């Protein structure tokens, strides 16, 4: 697809894993749609992640509907493999993706919606907001108290150890991303990892020869509604091993910054040569019609179906299950949303193959 149509039955905003998955189901059902992505190419957001990034789900649990992730099932894919897979997926299923089309605003218009991009406008009867869980890099408020002489990076800008000056680097945040980066930096730097008490105990990547996500799928963990207060598991963690070897050390939660020092909850002060903020992302919904948002500025939706008729959501963090924002599990939500779209149109629900999904 080369130009934004003036009108389309369904517009999908975002052509990452979530948008591609719902696009697959819509195309299988014969629904005319367009997938709009802000990036210059499919998979660009993955391409911008750090060089050594590896999924914590194996290839067996990293496929989208209709297409298993290539390679040996027990392999843990790197980011470049994910980029190649997403591009192949879009081409293989001839999904109508328009890259370089960031949606600047989405407003309700009668019984449909008007999408405005930098290039033109498009009217859609139904819209799927599939911009994902990784929006704007989030920094703690106290980060402003750190001296500008201390080099800092958010994980969104981190590429590899060469970016980080020699000395003691503090990684703030010990989820999967923070721990992966801390382990990598431990090979070249003195690393201090700030640990939050809210992080779940680490889980091994395999148990009795089976991938941890195989066990969680068989036991139904990945399909259950989630407690939003429960922290995410850390999978395949090498931090305990490096701690035992003296290759890095941990401190408690960082609660403040004063000049060149970071303040730890227990009163310790750490003077870093550099800081990597592994503090996650926040979503920015300012471009959505205010009618679509609640009092806290979050989308009004239930399991991906918007409160405003004709609006749908995908890829939100824990939208329906623990897997809602994960590449290998978002297909289930995509099928659910596609079925809701078809029902609203009065179109019979299709039953395409789901061979790419975890089993």
CSV table of C-alpha atoms in Angstrom, one decimal:
chain,number,residue,atom,x,y,z
A,1,UNK,CA,0.0,0.0,0.0
A,2,UNK,CA,1.5,3.4,-1.0
A,3,UNK,CA,-1.1,6.0,-0.1
A,4,UNK,CA,-3.6,6.6,2.7
A,5,UNK,CA,-7.1,6.0,1.5
A,6,UNK,CA,-9.7,8.6,2.1
A,7,UNK,CA,-12.0,6.1,3.7
A,8,UNK,CA,-11.6,2.5,5.0
A,9,UNK,CA,-13.8,0.2,7.0
A,10,UNK,CA,-11.1,-0.5,9.7
A,11,UNK,CA,-8.0,1.4,10.5
A,12,UNK,CA,-5.3,-0.2,12.7
A,13,UNK,CA,-3.0,2.3,14.4
A,14,UNK,CA,0.3,0.6,14.9
A,15,UNK,CA,1.9,-2.2,12.8
A,16,UNK,CA,4.0,-3.8,15.5
A,17,UNK,CA,3.2,-7.3,16.7
A,18,UNK,CA,-0.3,-6.4,17.9
A,19,UNK,CA,-1.3,-4.6,14.8
A,20,UNK,CA,0.1,-7.3,12.5
A,21,UNK,CA,-1.8,-10.0,14.5
A,22,UNK,CA,-5.2,-8.3,14.3
A,23,UNK,CA,-4.5,-7.4,10.6
A,24,UNK,CA,-3.9,-11.1,9.9
A,25,UNK,CA,-7.3,-12.0,11.4
A,26,UNK,CA,-9.1,-9.2,9.6
A,27,UNK,CA,-7.6,-10.1,6.2
A,28,UNK,CA,-8.5,-13.8,6.8
A,29,UNK,CA,-12.1,-12.7,7.3
A,30,UNK,CA,-12.0,-10.5,4.1
A,31,UNK,CA,-12.2,-7.2,6.0
A,32,UNK,CA,-10.7,-4.3,4.1
A,33,UNK,CA,-8.3,-2.4,6.5
A,34,UNK,CA,-5.2,-0.4,6.6
A,35,UNK,CA,-2.3,-0.6,9.2
A,36,UNK,CA,-0.7,2.7,9.9
A,37,UNK,CA,2.8,2.8,11.5
A,38,UNK,CA,4.9,5.7,12.6
A,39,UNK,CA,8.2,4.0,11.8
A,40,UNK,CA,9.9,4.0,8.4
A,41,UNK,CA,9.8,0.2,8.3
A,42,UNK,CA,7.9,-2.7,10.0
A,43,UNK,CA,9.8,-3.6,13.2
A,44,UNK,CA,11.6,-0.3,13.6
A,45,UNK,CA,10.8,-0.1,17.3
A,46,UNK,CA,12.5,-3.4,17.8
A,47,UNK,CA,15.4,-2.3,15.7
A,48,UNK,CA,16.0,0.6,18.1
A,49,UNK,CA,16.4,-1.7,21.2
A,50,UNK,CA,19.9,-2.6,22.5
A,51,UNK,CA,22.1,-4.8,20.4
A,52,UNK,CA,22.3,-7.9,22.6
A,53,UNK,CA,18.6,-8.0,23.5
A,54,UNK,CA,17.1,-11.5,23.6
A,55,UNK,CA,13.5,-12.4,24.1
A,56,UNK,CA,12.8,-14.2,27.4
A,57,UNK,CA,10.3,-16.4,25.5
A,58,UNK,CA,11.8,-19.1,23.2
A,59,UNK,CA,11.0,-19.3,19.5
A,60,UNK,CA,8.3,-21.8,20.3
A,61,UNK,CA,6.4,-19.1,22.2
A,62,UNK,CA,7.3,-16.1,20.0
A,63,UNK,CA,5.2,-16.6,16.9
A,64,UNK,CA,2.2,-14.6,15.7
A,65,UNK,CA,-1.0,-16.3,14.4
A,66,UNK,CA,-0.5,-18.4,11.3
A,67,UNK,CA,3.3,-18.3,11.2
A,68,UNK,CA,5.6,-20.1,13.7
A,69,UNK,CA,8.8,-18.2,14.6
A,70,UNK,CA,11.6,-19.7,12.5
A,71,UNK,CA,14.4,-21.9,13.9
A,72,UNK,CA,14.7,-24.4,16.7
A,73,UNK,CA,11.9,-24.0,19.2
A,74,UNK,CA,14.2,-23.8,22.2
A,75,UNK,CA,16.2,-21.0,20.8
A,76,UNK,CA,15.8,-17.5,22.4
A,77,UNK,CA,15.6,-15.0,19.5
A,78,UNK,CA,17.6,-11.8,19.4
A,79,UNK,CA,16.1,-8.5,18.3
A,80,UNK,CA,17.3,-8.7,14.7
A,81,UNK,CA,15.6,-12.0,14.3
A,82,UNK,CA,12.4,-10.4,15.6
A,83,UNK,CA,12.7,-7.6,13.1
A,84,UNK,CA,13.2,-10.0,10.2
A,85,UNK,CA,10.2,-12.1,11.4
A,86,UNK,CA,7.8,-9.2,11.6
A,87,UNK,CA,8.8,-8.0,8.2
A,88,UNK,CA,8.4,-11.4,6.7
A,89,UNK,CA,5.0,-11.8,8.4
A,90,UNK,CA,3.7,-8.5,6.9
A,91,UNK,CA,4.9,-9.5,3.4
A,92,UNK,CA,3.8,-13.1,3.6
A,93,UNK,CA,0.2,-12.3,4.5
A,94,UNK,CA,0.2,-9.2,2.3
A,95,UNK,CA,-0.9,-7.0,5.1
A,96,UNK,CA,-1.8,-3.4,4.0
A,97,UNK,CA,0.8,-1.6,6.0
A,98,UNK,CA,1.6,2.1,5.5
A,99,UNK,CA,4.9,3.1,7.2
A,100,UNK,CA,5.9,6.6,8.0
A,101,UNK,CA,2.3,7.5,8.9
A,102,UNK,CA,2.2,8.6,12.5
A,103,UNK,CA,-1.4,9.3,13.6
A,104,UNK,CA,-1.4,12.8,15.2
A,105,UNK,CA,-5.0,12.7,16.3
A,106,UNK,CA,-8.0,10.5,16.3
A,107,UNK,CA,-11.4,12.0,16.7
A,108,UNK,CA,-14.9,10.7,16.8
A,109,UNK,CA,-17.0,11.8,13.7
A,110,UNK,CA,-20.6,10.7,13.6
A,111,UNK,CA,-20.7,7.0,13.5
A,112,UNK,CA,-17.0,6.7,12.6
A,113,UNK,CA,-13.6,8.2,13.2
A,114,UNK,CA,-11.2,10.6,11.5
A,115,UNK,CA,-7.5,9.9,11.7
A,116,UNK,CA,-5.1,12.8,11.0
A,117,UNK,CA,-1.5,12.1,9.9
A,118,UNK,CA,1.2,14.5,8.8
A,119,UNK,CA,0.3,13.5,5.2
A,120,UNK,CA,-3.5,13.5,5.1
A,121,UNK,CA,-6.7,12.4,6.7
A,122,UNK,CA,-8.6,9.1,6.6
A,123,UNK,CA,-12.1,8.3,7.8
A,124,UNK,CA,-12.6,4.8,9.3
A,125,UNK,CA,-15.8,3.1,10.5
A,126,UNK,CA,-13.8,1.2,13.2
A,127,UNK,CA,-10.4,1.7,14.7
A,128,UNK,CA,-7.9,-0.5,16.5
A,129,UNK,CA,-5.4,1.3,18.7
A,130,UNK,CA,-2.4,-1.1,18.6
A,131,UNK,CA,0.4,1.3,19.5
A,132,UNK,CA,1.7,-1.1,22.2
A,133,UNK,CA,2.8,-0.9,25.8
A,134,UNK,CA,6.1,0.9,25.1
A,135,UNK,CA,5.4,4.6,24.5
A,136,UNK,CA,7.3,7.4,26.1
A,137,UNK,CA,10.4,6.6,28.2
A,138,UNK,CA,9.6,7.0,31.9
A,139,UNK,CA,12.0,8.5,34.4
A,140,UNK,CA,11.5,8.9,38.1
A,141,UNK,CA,10.8,12.5,39.3
A,142,UNK,CA,14.0,12.5,41.4
A,143,UNK,CA,16.1,12.0,38.3
A,144,UNK,CA,16.1,15.7,37.8
A,145,UNK,CA,18.2,16.0,41.0
A,146,UNK,CA,21.1,14.1,39.5
A,147,UNK,CA,24.0,16.3,38.3
A,148,UNK,CA,24.1,16.8,34.5
A,149,UNK,CA,27.8,15.9,34.8
A,150,UNK,CA,26.7,12.3,35.4
A,151,UNK,CA,26.0,10.6,32.0
A,152,UNK,CA,22.7,8.9,31.9
A,153,UNK,CA,20.8,6.7,29.4
A,154,UNK,CA,17.3,5.3,29.4
A,155,UNK,CA,17.0,1.7,28.1
A,156,UNK,CA,15.3,3.1,25.0
A,157,UNK,CA,18.6,4.8,24.1
A,158,UNK,CA,21.0,2.1,25.3
A,159,UNK,CA,22.7,0.0,22.6
A,160,UNK,CA,25.7,-1.5,24.2
A,161,UNK,CA,28.6,-1.2,26.8
A,162,UNK,CA,30.6,1.1,24.5
A,163,UNK,CA,28.1,3.9,25.2
A,164,UNK,CA,28.8,3.8,28.9
A,165,UNK,CA,31.9,5.6,30.3
A,166,UNK,CA,34.3,3.5,32.4
A,167,UNK,CA,33.7,3.2,36.1
A,168,UNK,CA,30.7,2.4,38.3
A,169,UNK,CA,27.4,2.2,36.4
A,170,UNK,CA,24.2,2.1,38.3
A,171,UNK,CA,21.3,0.3,36.6
A,172,UNK,CA,18.1,1.6,38.2
A,173,UNK,CA,15.3,-1.0,37.7
A,174,UNK,CA,15.6,-4.7,37.9
A,175,UNK,CA,12.9,-6.1,35.6
A,176,UNK,CA,13.9,-8.3,32.7
A,177,UNK,CA,15.4,-5.3,30.7
A,178,UNK,CA,17.4,-3.9,33.7
A,179,UNK,CA,18.8,-7.3,34.6
A,180,UNK,CA,19.8,-8.2,31.0
A,181,UNK,CA,21.6,-4.9,30.6
A,182,UNK,CA,23.3,-5.2,34.1
A,183,UNK,CA,24.6,-8.7,33.1
A,184,UNK,CA,26.0,-7.4,29.9
A,185,UNK,CA,27.7,-4.4,31.5
A,186,UNK,CA,29.2,-6.6,34.2
A,187,UNK,CA,31.6,-7.8,31.6
A,188,UNK,CA,33.2,-4.4,31.1
A,189,UNK,CA,32.1,-2.2,34.1
A,190,UNK,CA,31.6,-2.2,37.8
A,191,UNK,CA,27.9,-2.6,38.0
A,192,UNK,CA,25.5,-1.7,40.8
A,193,UNK,CA,21.9,-3.0,40.2
A,194,UNK,CA,19.2,-1.2,42.2
A,195,UNK,CA,16.6,-3.8,43.2
A,196,UNK,CA,12.9,-3.1,44.1
A,197,UNK,CA,11.3,-5.2,46.7
A,198,UNK,CA,8.3,-5.6,44.3
A,199,UNK,CA,10.1,-7.7,41.8
A,200,UNK,CA,9.1,-11.4,41.6
A,201,UNK,CA,11.6,-14.1,42.4
A,202,UNK,CA,13.6,-15.1,39.3
A,203,UNK,CA,12.2,-18.0,37.2
A,204,UNK,CA,14.5,-20.4,35.3
A,205,UNK,CA,14.0,-20.5,31.5
A,206,UNK,CA,13.6,-24.2,31.6
A,207,UNK,CA,12.2,-26.6,34.2
A,208,UNK,CA,12.6,-30.4,33.8
A,209,UNK,CA,13.7,-29.9,30.2
A,210,UNK,CA,10.6,-27.7,29.3
A,211,UNK,CA,10.5,-24.0,28.6
A,212,UNK,CA,9.0,-22.0,31.6
A,213,UNK,CA,6.3,-20.6,29.2
A,214,UNK,CA,5.4,-24.2,28.3
A,215,UNK,CA,4.6,-24.9,31.9
A,216,UNK,CA,2.8,-21.5,32.3
A,217,UNK,CA,0.7,-22.3,29.2
A,218,UNK,CA,-0.2,-25.8,30.2
A,219,UNK,CA,-1.1,-24.7,33.7
A,220,UNK,CA,-3.2,-21.9,32.2
A,221,UNK,CA,-1.2,-19.1,33.8
A,222,UNK,CA,-0.9,-17.1,30.6
A,223,UNK,CA,-4.6,-17.2,29.9
A,224,UNK,CA,-5.9,-16.2,33.3
A,225,UNK,CA,-7.0,-12.7,34.2
A,226,UNK,CA,-4.2,-11.0,36.1
A,227,UNK,CA,-3.9,-9.2,39.4
A,228,UNK,CA,-2.5,-5.8,38.3
A,229,UNK,CA,-0.6,-5.5,41.6
A,230,UNK,CA,1.4,-8.7,41.1
A,231,UNK,CA,4.9,-8.0,39.7
A,232,UNK,CA,6.1,-9.6,36.4
A,233,UNK,CA,8.3,-12.6,36.7
A,234,UNK,CA,12.0,-12.3,35.8
A,235,UNK,CA,12.9,-15.1,33.5
A,236,UNK,CA,16.3,-16.7,32.9
A,237,UNK,CA,18.1,-14.4,35.3
A,238,UNK,CA,21.9,-14.6,35.6
A,239,UNK,CA,22.2,-11.9,38.3
A,240,UNK,CA,22.4,-14.4,41.2
A,241,UNK,CA,25.3,-16.2,39.5
A,242,UNK,CA,27.2,-12.9,38.9
A,243,UNK,CA,26.5,-11.8,42.5
A,244,UNK,CA,28.1,-15.0,43.8
A,245,UNK,CA,31.1,-14.5,41.6
A,246,UNK,CA,31.5,-10.8,42.8
A,247,UNK,CA,30.9,-9.6,39.2
A,248,UNK,CA,28.3,-7.1,40.3
A,249,UNK,CA,26.5,-6.0,43.5
A,250,UNK,CA,23.0,-4.9,44.3
A,251,UNK,CA,21.5,-2.2,46.4
A,252,UNK,CA,18.0,-1.4,47.4
A,253,UNK,CA,15.5,0.9,45.8
A,254,UNK,CA,16.9,4.2,44.6
A,255,UNK,CA,14.7,6.9,46.2
A,256,UNK,CA,16.5,10.2,45.3
A,257,UNK,CA,19.4,12.0,43.7
A,258,UNK,CA,21.6,14.8,45.1
A,259,UNK,CA,24.3,16.2,42.8
A,260,UNK,CA,26.5,13.3,41.8
A,261,UNK,CA,25.0,10.8,44.2
A,262,UNK,CA,22.0,8.5,44.1
A,263,UNK,CA,20.2,7.8,47.4
A,264,UNK,CA,19.2,4.3,48.4
A,265,UNK,CA,16.1,3.6,50.6
A,266,UNK,CA,18.3,2.2,53.4
A,267,UNK,CA,20.4,5.4,53.6
A,268,UNK,CA,23.3,4.3,51.4
A,269,UNK,CA,24.7,6.8,48.9
A,270,UNK,CA,26.1,5.6,45.6
A,271,UNK,CA,28.3,7.8,43.4
A,272,UNK,CA,28.0,6.5,39.8
A,273,UNK,CA,30.2,7.3,36.8
A,274,UNK,CA,27.0,6.7,34.7
A,275,UNK,CA,23.3,5.7,35.2
A,276,UNK,CA,21.1,3.5,33.1
A,277,UNK,CA,17.5,4.1,33.8
A,278,UNK,CA,15.6,0.8,33.3
A,279,UNK,CA,12.5,2.4,34.6
A,280,UNK,CA,10.1,1.5,31.9
A,281,UNK,CA,7.7,3.5,29.8
A,282,UNK,CA,4.5,5.4,30.1
A,283,UNK,CA,1.7,5.7,27.5
A,284,UNK,CA,0.7,9.0,25.9
A,285,UNK,CA,-3.0,9.1,24.9
A,286,UNK,CA,-3.1,12.8,24.3
A,287,UNK,CA,-3.8,12.3,20.6
A,288,UNK,CA,-7.1,10.3,21.3
A,289,UNK,CA,-10.5,12.0,21.3
A,290,UNK,CA,-11.1,12.9,25.0
A,291,UNK,CA,-14.4,11.0,24.8
A,292,UNK,CA,-12.3,7.8,24.6
A,293,UNK,CA,-10.4,8.4,27.9
A,294,UNK,CA,-11.4,8.1,31.5
A,295,UNK,CA,-10.8,10.6,34.3
A,296,UNK,CA,-7.2,9.4,34.7
A,297,UNK,CA,-6.5,9.8,31.0
A,298,UNK,CA,-6.5,6.1,30.2
A,299,UNK,CA,-8.5,4.4,27.4
A,300,UNK,CA,-12.1,3.5,28.3
A,301,UNK,CA,-12.1,-0.2,27.4
A,302,UNK,CA,-12.9,-3.7,28.6
A,303,UNK,CA,-10.7,-6.5,27.4
A,304,UNK,CA,-9.9,-4.5,24.3
A,305,UNK,CA,-13.4,-3.4,23.4
A,306,UNK,CA,-13.7,0.4,23.7
A,307,UNK,CA,-16.5,2.1,25.6
A,308,UNK,CA,-16.9,4.4,22.6
A,309,UNK,CA,-18.5,2.3,19.8
A,310,UNK,CA,-16.2,1.2,17.0
A,311,UNK,CA,-13.0,1.6,19.1
A,312,UNK,CA,-10.7,-1.3,20.0
A,313,UNK,CA,-7.4,-1.7,21.7
A,314,UNK,CA,-4.5,-4.2,21.5
A,315,UNK,CA,-1.1,-4.7,23.1
A,316,UNK,CA,-1.9,-2.9,26.3
A,317,UNK,CA,0.0,-4.1,29.3
A,318,UNK,CA,-2.0,-6.9,31.0
A,319,UNK,CA,-5.1,-5.9,29.0
A,320,UNK,CA,-6.6,-9.4,29.4
A,321,UNK,CA,-3.8,-11.7,30.6
A,322,UNK,CA,-0.1,-11.7,31.4
A,323,UNK,CA,0.6,-12.3,27.7
A,324,UNK,CA,-1.3,-9.3,26.4
A,325,UNK,CA,1.9,-7.3,25.5
A,326,UNK,CA,4.1,-10.3,24.6
A,327,UNK,CA,4.7,-11.2,21.0
A,328,UNK,CA,3.9,-14.9,21.4
A,329,UNK,CA,0.7,-14.4,23.2
A,330,UNK,CA,-0.9,-11.2,21.8
A,331,UNK,CA,-2.5,-13.3,19.0
A,332,UNK,CA,-5.2,-14.5,21.5
A,333,UNK,CA,-6.2,-10.9,22.2
A,334,UNK,CA,-6.0,-10.1,18.5
A,335,UNK,CA,-8.4,-12.9,17.7
A,336,UNK,CA,-10.8,-11.7,20.4
A,337,UNK,CA,-10.7,-8.1,19.1
A,338,UNK,CA,-11.1,-9.2,15.5
A,339,UNK,CA,-14.2,-11.3,16.5
A,340,UNK,CA,-15.7,-8.2,18.2
A,341,UNK,CA,-15.1,-6.1,15.1
A,342,UNK,CA,-16.7,-8.7,12.9
A,343,UNK,CA,-19.7,-9.0,15.3
A,344,UNK,CA,-20.2,-5.3,15.2
A,345,UNK,CA,-20.2,-5.4,11.4
A,346,UNK,CA,-22.6,-8.3,11.3
A,347,UNK,CA,-19.9,-10.4,9.6
A,348,UNK,CA,-19.6,-14.2,10.4
A,349,UNK,CA,-16.5,-14.9,12.4
A,350,UNK,CA,-13.8,-16.6,10.4
A,351,UNK,CA,-11.7,-19.5,11.9
A,352,UNK,CA,-8.2,-19.1,10.4
A,353,UNK,CA,-5.3,-21.3,11.4
A,354,UNK,CA,-3.5,-20.3,14.5
A,355,UNK,CA,-0.4,-22.5,14.0
A,356,UNK,CA,1.9,-19.6,15.0
A,357,UNK,CA,0.5,-19.4,18.5
A,358,UNK,CA,1.9,-21.1,21.6
A,359,UNK,CA,0.6,-24.6,22.3
